[in-house]
Amino acid sequence: TDPASNLSEVLGTELGSEPRPVAGTERLWALDIDPMAAAAAYRQRVVGPYRGILPDAVVAGIEEQLSGSCTVEIAAFDQFTGLLADPGDFDHIVFDTAPTGHTLRLLALPGAWTSYLDTTEGGVTCVGPLSGLTQQRARYREALTVLADPALATLVLVTRPDPG
């Protein structure tokens, strides 16, 4: 989720939004969450089912609600929680995140959104129509459970010395 990610360069493998094997390794796979691409896919997933069913003006209103930075953050987080909820064949998942402030905000999202979804009634928000968010609510709760369990999650802060 780092907007200035150089993970592809460090690993010597061109990364995309789906896990792919890292060149020169046997069991290491990597992906790069592109927040803008995640937001576009998220918008399509949320709005798509309503196209042709609801009036165009209503669909346009939902799209407008999904056009801000809030949607970009939640879409990237949605992809992040998807990896936690379904690790597939992976033994460990390592997230290389942006600098501290961005990472702390990312880690705060599950609690903030779970609480928001629990207390907000009806309507449309930057995460989509609230009536259809039951699955996300469960996934965000699961992400909170995983991130809060020291047997399942470890946070390691890595720094580089300032050359100055």
PDB file of C-alpha atoms in Angstrom, residues 46 116-138:
ATOM      1  CA  VAL A  46     -20.149  -2.238  -5.391  1.00  0.00           C
ATOM      2  CA  TYR A 116     -18.889   2.914  11.780  1.00  0.00           C
ATOM      3  CA  LEU A 117     -20.730   0.109   9.991  1.00  0.00           C
ATOM      4  CA  ASP A 118     -22.198  -1.092  13.296  1.00  0.00           C
ATOM      5  CA  THR A 119     -23.605   2.336  14.182  1.00  0.00           C
ATOM      6  CA  THR A 120     -24.684   3.741  10.805  1.00  0.00           C
ATOM      7  CA  GLU A 121     -28.164   3.074   9.482  1.00  0.00           C
ATOM      8  CA  GLY A 122     -28.978   2.807   5.765  1.00  0.00           C
ATOM      9  CA  GLY A 123     -27.848   5.065   2.954  1.00  0.00           C
ATOM     10  CA  VAL A 124     -24.680   5.170   0.900  1.00  0.00           C
ATOM     11  CA  THR A 125     -21.195   5.940   2.167  1.00  0.00           C
ATOM     12  CA  CYS A 126     -17.742   5.934   0.635  1.00  0.00           C
ATOM     13  CA  VAL A 127     -17.650   2.165   1.241  1.00  0.00           C
ATOM     14  CA  GLY A 128     -20.867   1.622  -0.693  1.00  0.00           C
ATOM     15  CA  PRO A 129     -24.547   1.074   0.053  1.00  0.00           C
ATOM     16  CA  LEU A 130     -24.725   0.089   3.716  1.00  0.00           C
ATOM     17  CA  SER A 131     -27.393  -2.510   3.078  1.00  0.00           C
ATOM     18  CA  GLY A 132     -24.880  -4.646   1.172  1.00  0.00           C
ATOM     19  CA  LEU A 133     -21.938  -4.456   3.551  1.00  0.00           C
ATOM     20  CA  THR A 134     -22.628  -7.460   5.792  1.00  0.00           C
ATOM     21  CA  GLN A 135     -19.799  -9.441   4.211  1.00  0.00           C
ATOM     22  CA  GLN A 136     -17.307  -6.580   4.634  1.00  0.00           C
ATOM     23  CA  ARG A 137     -18.371  -6.093   8.235  1.00  0.00           C
ATOM     24  CA  ALA A 138     -17.590  -9.748   9.002  1.00  0.00           C
TER      25      ALA A 138
END
